[in-house]
Short mmCIF file of C-alpha atoms in Angstrom, two decimals:
data_model
loop_
_atom_site.label_atom_id
_atom_site.label_comp_id
_atom_site.label_asym_id
_atom_site.label_seq_id
_atom_site.Cartn_x
_atom_site.Cartn_y
_atom_site.Cartn_z
CA MET A 11 0.00 0.00 0.00
CA ASP A 12 2.89 2.37 0.84
CA GLU A 13 4.46 1.83 -2.55
CA SER A 14 1.25 2.44 -4.49
CA SER A 15 0.34 5.45 -2.33
CA ASP A 16 3.75 7.02 -2.84
CA SER A 17 3.34 6.66 -6.59
CA VAL A 18 -0.22 7.97 -6.79
CA TYR A 19 0.22 10.88 -4.38
CA GLY A 20 3.59 12.10 -5.64
CA LEU A 21 5.71 10.96 -2.69
CA ARG A 22 7.88 8.51 -4.58
CA GLU A 23 10.95 9.75 -6.43
CA ASP A 24 10.02 9.06 -10.04
CA ALA A 25 12.33 9.34 -13.00
CA GLU A 26 12.28 12.70 -14.76
CA PHE A 27 9.36 13.00 -17.18
CA PRO A 28 10.78 13.03 -20.74
CA LEU A 29 9.81 16.09 -22.78
CA VAL A 30 9.56 14.47 -26.21
CA ARG A 31 6.86 16.69 -27.67
CA MET A 32 7.25 20.31 -28.64
CA ALA A 33 4.00 21.08 -26.79
CA ASP A 34 5.49 19.56 -23.59
CA VAL A 35 8.65 21.64 -23.95
CA LEU A 36 6.72 24.89 -24.39
CA PHE A 37 4.31 24.03 -21.55
CA ALA A 38 7.20 23.16 -19.23
CA GLU A 39 8.92 26.50 -19.91
CA ARG A 40 5.70 28.42 -19.29
CA MET A 41 5.06 26.55 -16.00
CA LYS A 42 8.66 27.15 -14.88
CA ASN A 43 8.24 30.90 -15.37
CA THR A 44 4.89 30.96 -13.56
CA ILE A 45 6.16 28.96 -10.59
CA ARG A 46 9.38 31.06 -10.48
CA GLU A 47 7.35 34.26 -10.26
CA TRP A 48 5.25 32.88 -7.41
CA HIS A 49 8.35 31.52 -5.68
CA ALA A 50 10.16 34.86 -5.99
CA SER A 51 7.19 36.79 -4.66
CA LEU A 52 7.13 34.54 -1.60
CA LEU A 53 10.81 35.20 -0.86
CA SER A 54 10.65 38.94 -1.55
CA LYS A 55 9.46 41.56 0.85
CA GLY A 56 6.46 42.18 -1.36
CA SER A 57 4.89 38.79 -0.64
CA SER A 58 1.50 40.44 -0.39
CA SER A 59 1.68 41.73 -3.94
CA SER A 60 -1.34 41.96 -6.22
CA GLU A 61 -0.28 38.79 -8.07
CA ILE A 62 -0.50 36.67 -4.92
CA LYS A 63 -3.78 38.30 -3.93
CA GLN A 64 -5.25 37.47 -7.33
CA MET A 65 -4.09 33.86 -7.04
CA SER A 66 -5.66 33.48 -3.60
CA THR A 67 -9.02 35.07 -4.37
CA ASP A 68 -9.90 34.14 -7.94
CA PRO A 69 -11.46 30.60 -8.00
CA ASN A 70 -11.24 30.47 -11.81
CA GLN A 71 -7.45 30.66 -11.80
CA ARG A 72 -5.60 27.45 -12.70
CA PHE A 73 -3.20 28.43 -9.92
CA GLN A 74 -4.79 29.38 -6.63
CA MET A 75 -2.88 30.58 -3.58
CA VAL A 76 -3.73 28.46 -0.50
CA PHE A 77 -2.10 27.34 2.74
CA PHE A 78 -1.42 23.66 3.34
CA LYS A 79 -0.41 22.62 6.86
CA THR A 80 0.53 26.26 7.64
CA ARG A 81 2.75 26.43 4.55
CA PRO A 82 2.04 28.60 1.46
CA ALA A 83 1.07 26.54 -1.54
CA LEU A 84 -0.31 26.66 -5.05
CA ALA A 85 -3.43 24.57 -5.74
CA LEU A 86 -3.50 23.34 -9.34
CA SER A 87 -6.76 22.85 -11.21
CA GLY A 88 -7.91 22.36 -14.78
CA PHE A 89 -4.80 20.50 -15.97
CA THR A 90 -4.64 17.16 -17.75
CA SER A 91 -2.80 14.24 -16.17
CA ARG A 92 0.05 14.68 -18.67
CA GLN A 93 0.35 18.37 -17.88
CA LEU A 94 0.45 17.59 -14.16
CA ARG A 95 3.32 15.16 -14.75
CA VAL A 96 5.21 17.94 -16.56
CA ILE A 97 4.54 20.35 -13.67
CA LYS A 98 5.75 17.76 -11.16
CA SER A 99 8.94 17.24 -13.18
CA VAL A 100 9.59 20.99 -13.45
CA THR A 101 9.02 21.50 -9.71
CA LYS A 102 11.43 18.72 -8.76
CA LYS A 103 14.14 19.77 -11.21
CA HIS A 104 14.21 23.55 -10.72
CA PHE A 105 12.87 24.25 -7.20
CA LYS A 106 14.55 22.39 -4.36
CA ASP A 107 12.48 24.06 -1.66
CA LEU A 108 9.13 23.25 -3.32
CA ALA A 109 7.34 19.93 -2.93
CA TYR A 110 4.73 18.53 -5.30
CA VAL A 111 2.10 16.48 -3.45
CA ARG A 112 -1.31 15.09 -4.17
CA VAL A 113 -3.73 14.92 -1.28
CA ALA A 114 -7.36 13.95 -0.87
CA GLY A 115 -9.58 16.91 -1.61
CA GLU A 116 -13.10 17.66 -0.51
CA ALA A 117 -14.34 16.26 -3.83
CA THR A 118 -13.81 12.71 -5.01
CA SER A 119 -10.65 13.48 -6.97
CA PRO A 120 -7.31 14.26 -5.25
CA GLN A 121 -5.96 17.79 -5.09
CA GLN A 122 -2.57 18.68 -6.59
CA LEU A 123 -0.42 21.13 -4.65
CA ILE A 124 2.96 22.79 -4.94
CA VAL A 125 4.01 23.49 -1.33
CA TYR A 126 6.79 25.80 -0.16
CA THR A 127 9.16 24.45 2.53
CA ASP A 128 11.87 26.52 4.24
CA SER A 129 14.42 23.69 4.66
CA ASN A 130 15.15 20.08 3.81
CA ASP A 131 14.04 19.05 7.29
CA ASP A 132 10.77 20.91 6.79
CA LYS A 133 10.31 19.17 3.45
CA ASP A 134 10.88 15.75 5.04
CA LEU A 135 8.43 16.65 7.79
CA LEU A 136 5.83 17.67 5.19
CA MET A 137 6.16 14.36 3.36
CA LYS A 138 5.83 12.47 6.63
CA GLU A 139 2.67 14.39 7.52
CA VAL A 140 1.14 13.76 4.09
CA LYS A 141 1.93 10.06 4.30
CA GLU A 142 0.34 9.82 7.75
CA ASP A 143 -2.80 11.52 6.42
CA LEU A 144 -2.95 9.00 3.59
CA ARG A 145 -2.66 6.14 6.05
CA LYS A 146 -5.52 7.50 8.16
CA GLU A 147 -7.64 8.04 5.07
CA ALA A 148 -7.01 4.46 3.96
CA GLU A 149 -8.02 3.16 7.40
CA ILE A 150 -11.27 5.13 7.24
CA LYS A 151 -12.05 3.71 3.79
CA VAL A 152 -11.35 0.16 4.97
CA LYS A 153 -13.53 0.56 8.06
CA SER A 154 -16.30 2.02 5.92
CA ALA A 155 -16.07 -0.85 3.42
CA VAL A 156 -16.13 -3.50 6.14
CA GLY A 157 -19.74 -2.62 6.93
CA PHE A 158 -21.80 -5.42 8.46
CA ARG A 159 -18.64 -7.28 9.44
CA HIS A 160 -18.53 -5.03 12.53
CA VAL A 161 -21.87 -6.48 13.66
CA ILE A 162 -20.63 -10.05 13.28
CA ASP A 163 -17.41 -9.27 15.15
CA LEU A 164 -19.35 -7.61 17.97
CA LEU A 165 -21.74 -10.56 18.35
CA SER A 166 -18.76 -12.91 18.45
CA SER A 167 -16.63 -10.89 20.87
CA GLU A 168 -19.56 -10.39 23.27
CA ARG A 169 -20.36 -14.15 23.13
CA LYS A 170 -23.98 -13.29 22.42
CA LEU A 171 -26.69 -15.91 22.20
CA ILE A 172 -27.55 -16.32 18.51
CA VAL A 173 -31.19 -17.19 17.79
CA GLY A 174 -32.36 -18.50 14.42
CA HIS A 175 -35.10 -20.59 12.90
CA ASN A 176 -33.89 -23.70 11.05
CA CYS A 177 -30.61 -21.81 10.87
CA PHE A 178 -27.88 -24.34 10.02
CA LEU A 179 -27.39 -22.90 6.51
CA ASP A 180 -27.70 -19.34 7.85
CA MET A 181 -24.76 -19.98 10.16
CA ALA A 182 -22.82 -21.61 7.33
CA HIS A 183 -23.38 -18.51 5.18
CA ILE A 184 -22.25 -16.22 8.02
CA TYR A 185 -19.12 -18.33 8.50
CA SER A 186 -18.35 -18.31 4.77
CA LYS A 187 -18.88 -14.59 4.27
CA PHE A 188 -17.37 -13.16 7.46
CA ILE A 189 -15.02 -15.73 9.02
CA GLY A 190 -13.35 -17.82 6.34
CA THR A 191 -13.58 -20.67 3.86
CA LEU A 192 -15.95 -23.38 5.05
CA PRO A 193 -14.02 -26.36 6.47
CA LEU A 194 -14.12 -29.53 4.39
CA THR A 195 -15.53 -31.72 7.18
CA ALA A 196 -18.44 -31.32 9.57
CA GLU A 197 -16.12 -32.01 12.51
CA ASP A 198 -13.81 -29.11 11.61
CA TYR A 199 -16.76 -26.83 10.96
CA VAL A 200 -18.38 -27.62 14.30
CA SER A 201 -15.20 -26.96 16.28
CA SER A 202 -14.51 -23.74 14.38
CA ILE A 203 -18.00 -22.24 14.55
CA GLN A 204 -17.99 -22.79 18.32
CA LYS A 205 -14.96 -20.54 18.68
CA TYR A 206 -16.90 -17.62 17.21
CA PHE A 207 -20.48 -18.38 18.27
CA PRO A 208 -20.46 -20.63 21.35
CA CYS A 209 -24.22 -20.38 21.97
CA ILE A 210 -26.79 -20.86 19.19
CA ILE A 211 -30.47 -21.71 19.58
CA ASP A 212 -32.72 -23.00 16.80
CA THR A 213 -36.34 -22.07 17.54
CA LYS A 214 -37.43 -25.01 15.40
CA ILE A 215 -35.76 -27.27 17.96
CA LEU A 216 -37.60 -25.44 20.74
CA LEU A 217 -40.98 -25.91 19.08
CA ASN A 218 -40.52 -29.61 18.39
CA ALA A 219 -38.98 -30.49 21.74
CA ASN A 220 -41.89 -29.16 23.79
CA GLY A 221 -45.21 -30.98 23.92
CA VAL A 222 -47.28 -27.83 24.48
CA PHE A 223 -45.75 -26.14 21.46
CA GLN A 224 -46.21 -29.25 19.32
CA GLN A 225 -49.87 -29.31 20.21
CA ARG A 226 -50.25 -25.60 19.48
CA VAL A 227 -48.64 -25.80 16.03
CA ASN A 228 -50.14 -29.22 15.17
CA LYS A 229 -46.65 -30.71 14.75
CA SER A 230 -46.54 -29.93 11.01
CA SER A 231 -46.65 -26.14 11.11
CA THR A 232 -43.20 -25.22 12.37
CA SER A 233 -42.33 -23.13 9.33
CA LEU A 234 -41.41 -19.68 10.54
CA SER A 235 -44.52 -17.81 9.37
CA ARG A 236 -46.98 -20.49 10.52
CA ALA A 237 -45.26 -20.90 13.87
CA PHE A 238 -45.36 -17.12 14.34
CA VAL A 239 -49.12 -17.04 13.80
CA SER A 240 -49.66 -20.04 16.08
CA ILE A 241 -47.35 -19.02 18.92
CA CYS A 242 -47.74 -15.23 18.73
CA PRO A 243 -51.28 -14.54 17.42
CA GLN A 244 -51.53 -11.38 19.51
CA ILE A 245 -48.65 -9.92 17.50
CA ALA A 246 -49.23 -11.52 14.10
CA LEU A 247 -53.00 -11.09 13.96
CA GLY A 248 -53.69 -8.60 16.73
CA VAL A 249 -55.77 -11.24 18.55
CA LYS A 250 -55.67 -11.18 22.33
CA THR A 251 -55.02 -14.53 23.94
CA SER A 252 -54.24 -15.90 27.35
CA GLY A 253 -51.04 -17.42 25.98
CA LEU A 254 -49.59 -20.89 26.12
CA ALA A 255 -50.41 -22.98 29.16
CA ASP A 256 -52.25 -20.05 30.73
CA ARG A 257 -49.14 -17.92 30.87
CA PRO A 258 -49.48 -14.25 29.87
CA CYS A 259 -47.97 -13.45 26.50
CA VAL A 260 -44.79 -11.45 26.21
CA GLU A 261 -45.56 -7.91 25.10
CA VAL A 262 -43.48 -6.68 22.17
CA GLU A 263 -43.18 -3.03 21.24
CA VAL A 264 -42.07 -2.20 17.71
CA GLN A 265 -41.01 1.09 16.17
CA VAL A 266 -40.92 1.15 12.37
CA ASP A 267 -40.02 4.05 10.12
CA GLU A 268 -42.45 5.29 7.46
CA LYS A 269 -40.59 3.62 4.59
CA ARG A 270 -40.91 0.18 6.20
CA SER A 271 -44.32 0.51 7.78
CA LEU A 272 -46.24 -0.75 4.73
CA ASN A 273 -44.26 -3.99 4.42
CA TRP A 274 -44.20 -4.42 8.17
CA ASN A 275 -47.94 -4.08 8.63
CA SER A 276 -48.58 -6.54 5.82
CA GLY A 277 -46.40 -9.16 7.46
CA ALA A 278 -43.68 -9.34 4.83
CA LYS A 279 -42.37 -12.85 5.42
CA HIS A 280 -39.09 -13.70 3.73
CA GLU A 281 -38.00 -10.10 4.23
CA ALA A 282 -34.86 -10.51 6.33
CA GLY A 283 -35.84 -7.94 8.95
CA TYR A 284 -39.35 -9.29 9.41
CA ASP A 285 -38.13 -12.89 9.52
CA ALA A 286 -35.73 -11.89 12.30
CA PHE A 287 -38.60 -10.17 14.11
CA MET A 288 -40.80 -13.28 13.88
CA THR A 289 -37.93 -15.48 15.11
CA GLY A 290 -37.34 -13.17 18.06
CA CYS A 291 -41.02 -13.15 19.01
CA ILE A 292 -41.22 -16.94 18.89
CA PHE A 293 -38.10 -17.22 21.04
CA ALA A 294 -39.40 -14.70 23.57
CA GLN A 295 -42.74 -16.49 23.87
CA ALA A 296 -41.01 -19.87 24.17
CA CYS A 297 -38.76 -18.58 26.97
CA ASN A 298 -41.78 -17.12 28.70
CA HIS A 299 -43.50 -20.50 28.57
CA LEU A 300 -40.37 -22.15 30.03
CA GLY A 301 -40.55 -19.73 32.95
CA ILE A 302 -37.48 -17.65 32.07
CA ASP A 303 -37.48 -14.11 33.48
CA PHE A 304 -35.82 -11.84 30.93
CA THR A 305 -35.35 -9.02 33.45
CA LEU A 306 -32.79 -11.15 35.30
CA HIS A 307 -30.62 -11.54 32.21
CA VAL A 308 -30.84 -8.22 30.37
CA LEU A 309 -28.06 -6.47 32.30
CA ALA A 310 -26.08 -9.52 33.36
CA GLY A 311 -26.09 -11.07 29.87
CA GLY A 312 -26.50 -14.51 31.37
CA LEU A 313 -29.20 -15.86 29.06
CA PRO A 314 -26.84 -18.42 27.44
CA LYS A 315 -26.19 -19.83 30.93
CA GLU A 316 -29.90 -20.20 31.74
CA THR A 317 -30.36 -23.79 32.91
CA LYS A 318 -33.81 -24.04 31.31
CA LEU A 319 -32.27 -23.48 27.87
CA GLN A 320 -29.32 -25.85 28.13
CA ASN A 321 -31.17 -28.74 26.47
CA TYR A 322 -31.76 -26.61 23.37
CA ILE A 323 -28.51 -24.67 22.94
CA ASN A 324 -26.20 -25.64 20.03
CA ARG A 325 -28.58 -28.20 18.57
CA LEU A 326 -29.40 -27.48 14.90
CA TYR A 327 -31.34 -29.37 12.26
CA LEU A 328 -29.06 -30.64 9.50
CA SER A 329 -32.10 -31.78 7.57
CA TRP A 330 -35.67 -31.03 8.55
CA VAL A 331 -37.03 -33.80 6.33
CA SER A 332 -34.86 -36.56 7.77
CA GLY A 333 -34.89 -35.06 11.27
CA ASP A 334 -31.10 -35.15 11.61
CA ILE A 335 -29.85 -32.91 14.43
CA ILE A 336 -26.23 -31.96 15.01
CA ASP A 337 -24.93 -30.99 18.44
CA LEU A 338 -22.39 -28.22 17.86
CA SER A 339 -20.89 -28.81 21.30
CA THR A 340 -19.96 -32.41 20.58
CA GLY A 341 -20.24 -32.78 16.81
CA LYS A 342 -22.52 -35.82 17.22
CA CYS A 343 -25.65 -36.33 15.10
CA THR A 344 -28.99 -37.74 16.24
CA THR A 345 -32.32 -38.23 14.49
CA ASP A 346 -35.58 -36.71 15.66
CA THR A 347 -38.01 -39.08 13.99
CA SER A 348 -41.14 -37.48 15.48
CA ALA A 349 -40.38 -34.09 14.00
CA SER A 350 -39.98 -35.36 10.44
CA SER A 351 -42.60 -38.10 10.37
CA ASN A 352 -45.26 -35.87 8.86
CA LEU A 353 -43.04 -34.68 6.02
CA LYS A 354 -41.83 -38.21 5.34
CA SER A 355 -45.42 -39.30 4.89
CA ARG A 356 -45.93 -36.58 2.30
CA TYR A 357 -42.78 -37.32 0.29
CA GLN A 358 -41.15 -40.53 -0.85
CA GLU A 359 -37.75 -41.31 0.53
CA ILE A 360 -34.88 -40.20 -1.67
CA SER A 361 -32.85 -43.01 -3.24
CA PHE A 362 -29.56 -41.60 -4.49
CA PRO A 363 -28.69 -44.54 -6.81
CA SER A 364 -32.05 -43.96 -8.54
CA ILE A 365 -31.39 -40.29 -9.36
CA VAL A 366 -30.50 -38.86 -12.75
CA LEU A 367 -29.37 -35.27 -13.07
CA LEU A 368 -30.41 -33.55 -16.30
CA TRP A 369 -29.14 -30.07 -17.15
CA GLY A 370 -28.92 -27.73 -20.10
CA LEU A 371 -32.64 -27.95 -20.91
CA THR A 372 -33.32 -25.35 -23.58
CA SER A 373 -37.04 -24.92 -23.01
CA LYS A 374 -38.73 -24.19 -19.70
CA LEU A 375 -40.15 -27.66 -19.24
CA LYS A 376 -42.24 -28.24 -16.16
CA ALA A 377 -41.68 -31.24 -13.92
CA ARG A 378 -44.90 -32.94 -14.99
CA GLU A 379 -44.01 -32.48 -18.67
CA ILE A 380 -40.62 -34.10 -18.15
CA LYS A 381 -42.21 -36.98 -16.26
CA ALA A 382 -44.88 -37.48 -18.95
CA CYS A 383 -42.17 -37.63 -21.61
CA ILE A 384 -40.09 -40.25 -19.78
CA VAL A 385 -42.97 -42.55 -18.86
CA LYS A 386 -43.72 -42.93 -22.57
CA VAL A 387 -40.48 -44.91 -22.83
CA PHE A 388 -40.10 -46.53 -19.40
CA GLY A 389 -43.71 -47.06 -18.35
CA PRO A 390 -46.19 -45.31 -16.02
CA ASN A 391 -44.53 -46.49 -12.79
CA SER A 392 -40.94 -45.76 -13.79
CA ILE A 393 -40.69 -42.24 -12.33
CA SER A 394 -41.08 -41.46 -8.63
CA SER A 395 -40.62 -37.72 -8.84
CA VAL A 396 -38.99 -34.83 -10.72
CA TYR A 397 -37.51 -31.83 -8.90
CA HIS A 398 -36.15 -28.60 -10.38
CA LEU A 399 -32.61 -27.70 -9.38
CA ASP A 400 -32.77 -24.44 -11.31
CA GLU A 401 -34.44 -23.14 -14.48
CA SER A 402 -32.53 -25.54 -16.77
CA ALA A 403 -31.60 -28.45 -14.50
CA VAL A 404 -33.71 -31.15 -12.84
CA PHE A 405 -33.35 -34.22 -10.64
CA ILE A 406 -35.23 -37.26 -11.94
CA GLN A 407 -35.82 -40.06 -9.43
CA PHE A 408 -36.60 -43.40 -11.03
CA SER A 409 -38.47 -46.12 -9.21
CA LYS A 410 -35.58 -48.57 -9.74
CA PRO A 411 -31.81 -47.94 -9.79
CA GLU A 412 -31.34 -50.04 -12.94
CA LEU A 413 -33.46 -47.56 -14.92
CA VAL A 414 -30.76 -44.94 -14.40
CA SER A 415 -28.21 -46.77 -16.54
CA LYS A 416 -30.84 -47.46 -19.21
CA PHE A 417 -31.77 -43.79 -19.35
CA LEU A 418 -28.12 -42.73 -19.64
CA GLU A 419 -27.56 -45.28 -22.41
CA ILE A 420 -30.49 -43.86 -24.37
CA LYS A 421 -29.16 -40.35 -23.82
CA GLU A 422 -25.72 -41.38 -25.10
CA THR A 423 -27.23 -43.06 -28.15
CA LEU A 424 -29.37 -40.08 -29.04
CA SER A 425 -26.33 -37.80 -28.65
CA ARG A 426 -24.27 -39.87 -31.14
CA ASN A 427 -26.91 -40.60 -33.76
CA SER A 428 -29.02 -38.35 -35.97
CA ASP A 429 -30.79 -41.05 -37.98
CA PRO A 430 -34.61 -40.94 -38.45
CA ILE A 431 -35.21 -43.43 -35.62
CA SER A 432 -33.27 -41.29 -33.17
CA VAL A 433 -34.96 -38.09 -34.34
CA LEU A 434 -38.42 -39.61 -33.86
CA HIS A 435 -37.59 -41.05 -30.43
CA PRO A 436 -40.01 -39.79 -27.69
CA LEU A 437 -37.05 -38.40 -25.70
CA SER A 438 -35.35 -36.75 -28.66
CA ASP A 439 -36.78 -33.25 -28.17
CA MET A 440 -36.10 -33.18 -24.45
CA LEU A 441 -32.63 -34.72 -24.70
CA ASN A 442 -31.37 -32.24 -27.25
CA ALA A 443 -27.98 -33.61 -28.29
CA ASN A 444 -26.40 -30.19 -28.65
CA CYS A 445 -27.37 -28.78 -25.27
CA THR A 446 -28.63 -31.33 -22.77
CA HIS A 447 -26.35 -33.26 -20.39
CA ALA A 448 -27.20 -36.21 -18.17
CA ALA A 449 -25.41 -37.88 -15.25
CA ASN A 450 -26.04 -39.95 -12.16
CA TYR A 451 -25.98 -38.60 -8.62
CA ASP A 452 -22.29 -39.44 -8.06
CA VAL A 453 -21.32 -37.03 -10.83
CA TYR A 454 -23.52 -34.36 -9.24
CA HIS A 455 -21.65 -34.93 -5.98
CA GLN A 456 -18.30 -34.62 -7.76
CA ILE A 457 -19.29 -31.38 -9.47
CA CYS A 458 -20.55 -29.81 -6.27
CA SER A 459 -17.38 -30.86 -4.43
CA SER A 460 -15.43 -28.37 -6.51
CA PRO A 461 -14.65 -25.01 -4.85
CA ILE A 462 -15.85 -23.33 -8.05
CA SER A 463 -19.37 -21.99 -7.68
CA LYS A 464 -21.76 -20.69 -10.34
CA LYS A 465 -25.39 -19.64 -10.05
CA LEU A 466 -26.69 -22.06 -12.71
CA PHE A 467 -25.73 -25.70 -12.49
CA ALA A 468 -25.01 -25.83 -16.23
CA ASP A 469 -22.37 -23.13 -15.74
CA GLN A 470 -21.05 -24.96 -12.68
CA ALA A 471 -20.62 -28.21 -14.62
CA GLU A 472 -18.91 -26.45 -17.51
CA ALA A 473 -16.55 -24.61 -15.15
CA VAL A 474 -15.57 -27.88 -13.48
CA GLY A 475 -14.81 -29.46 -16.84
CA ILE A 476 -17.84 -31.46 -17.96
CA LYS A 477 -17.72 -31.33 -21.76
CA HIS A 478 -19.33 -34.60 -22.84
CA LYS A 479 -23.08 -35.08 -23.01
CA THR A 480 -23.42 -38.12 -20.73
CA ALA A 481 -21.31 -38.44 -17.58
CA SER A 482 -20.82 -41.49 -15.38
CA SER A 483 -19.46 -41.72 -11.87
CA ARG A 484 -15.80 -42.23 -11.08
CA ALA A 485 -16.37 -45.83 -10.05
CA GLU A 486 -18.15 -46.67 -13.30
CA GLY A 487 -15.49 -44.83 -15.25
CA LYS A 488 -12.73 -46.93 -13.72
CA LYS A 489 -14.73 -50.09 -14.14
CA LYS A 490 -15.39 -49.49 -17.82
CA GLY A 491 -12.01 -47.96 -18.52
CA ASN A 492 -13.70 -44.91 -19.90
CA GLN A 493 -11.01 -42.47 -20.93
CA VAL A 494 -13.37 -39.50 -20.94
CA ASN A 495 -14.25 -40.11 -17.33
CA ARG A 496 -10.59 -40.33 -16.36
CA VAL A 497 -10.00 -36.95 -17.97
CA PHE A 498 -13.02 -35.59 -16.11
CA ASP A 499 -11.66 -36.93 -12.81
CA GLU A 500 -8.31 -35.25 -13.39
CA VAL A 501 -10.01 -31.93 -14.15
CA VAL A 502 -12.14 -32.16 -11.00
CA ASP A 503 -9.09 -33.02 -8.88
CA ASP A 504 -7.18 -30.09 -10.32
CA MET A 505 -10.04 -27.75 -9.62
CA MET A 506 -10.47 -29.07 -6.07
CA SER A 507 -6.78 -28.50 -5.33
CA SER A 508 -6.83 -24.89 -6.52
CA SER A 509 -7.47 -21.90 -4.29
CA TYR A 510 -11.05 -20.96 -5.02
CA GLY A 511 -13.51 -19.64 -2.44
CA TYR A 512 -16.70 -21.38 -1.42
CA SER A 513 -20.20 -20.01 -1.80
CA GLU A 514 -23.72 -21.42 -2.08
CA THR A 515 -25.59 -21.59 -5.37
CA ASP A 516 -29.12 -20.26 -5.62
CA ARG A 517 -31.92 -22.80 -5.63
CA SER A 518 -35.53 -22.47 -6.78
CA ALA A 519 -38.43 -22.96 -4.41
CA ASP A 520 -39.41 -26.13 -6.26
CA SER A 521 -36.28 -27.87 -5.02
CA PHE A 522 -37.05 -27.50 -1.28
CA TYR A 523 -37.48 -31.17 -0.50
CA ILE A 524 -34.63 -32.44 -2.63
CA ASP A 525 -32.27 -29.90 -1.07
CA GLU A 526 -33.31 -30.98 2.40
CA ALA A 527 -32.82 -34.63 1.54
CA LEU A 528 -29.44 -34.08 -0.13
CA ALA A 529 -28.26 -32.14 2.90
CA SER A 530 -28.93 -35.18 5.06
CA LYS A 531 -26.64 -37.44 3.06
#
């Protein structure tokens, strides 16, 4: 930073600017005469002459008399960058007691100054003062750019209790964006996140671990918005109630500015601020039901040490569908079967060997259209479900694992051939040979293991190195001796060993269940 600052702000001793153009030579001579006149007037007894007065009072002058750090100076304006380099060269070459500096002005662009110094020591002192100002300015810019990071650091340093709703991925995002690259293993992640946030509570755990809450939300309504209406109707709906288990409800006062009042009054779920508000209300009401007196903890900050909360702290859902819970204190996983039983009854269990990943779909095909197309070839009971990964990629779950290899074989055949039989095949339009790619779940896992991250899965696969139309897993590639797969493996390994940062890809709402199930693997 010092080296670049010295160069930009005129503190570094640059080589003399070569005057190769006639215009530069004439301009340099004119500037030398102007600066000499100003310099002479400063040293003469008539330093308050009319010339200096005009320079100091006329804002339209290209030279304006100012004072910089108690020293007389000329402020330069209206010159091109090339002309300023000529002026800097002239000042350095012909005036030993003048210093050319660039400092931050009131506007966005720096201000160029020629400053008079009465000795070499004074000149060195001036340069030191300018450099210190630049350092302070840089620190201010850095602190300003850091932004929300200050909030995260404060929460961590104060060891605050962090409250979220189904917040495992929220904490992973916070770690990735504000702490560092996500560790490669769950064990390393758990130990690291505990250093920064030792106390985390998931309100979804609270709701499912308490019989009264389960009864109130009917076990299946622990989504944030539904739980908010069930647990806090007096806030969500303005309905007065005696509260849970005959306990009075916690009163919540809210102040909202005019710009936010419309969204706030309408209950804008999925707005980050309102989601946080709902989570806080649920937590407050839950603590009230557990008999926790907030007034005892507000000043002391002892809420994380509250004995009535110890069974819920640092326990987060890894997957709501499967009911897997991770204990951040120990790193151990357990399964809450009662919490996920309702969802499991609504959805079929995911079978990873039965999954085909299809991406690069050119048209916006809906899940039912894709399923209808495939059952024409494999039969009405061949497809269990189709889930959208993004706008051009889908997961297809077959009823039997062996159908996966058959589907990939058909895809490979249609990609190679353009004969009339292939063109008229029921899957031909969907499996467009020029655009569409297909692979099993192992390939999906390999692609997502790469540190490279793109918004669309098609871009992600291309960035990792998938070029061929039909991809098999590493195991199948080794078994068949498939050279293409070996090349793919090498590309993936190279990418995984490079220094890329992690980040999450965006997912559509249609992929909720598949994402939850994949997270549990």
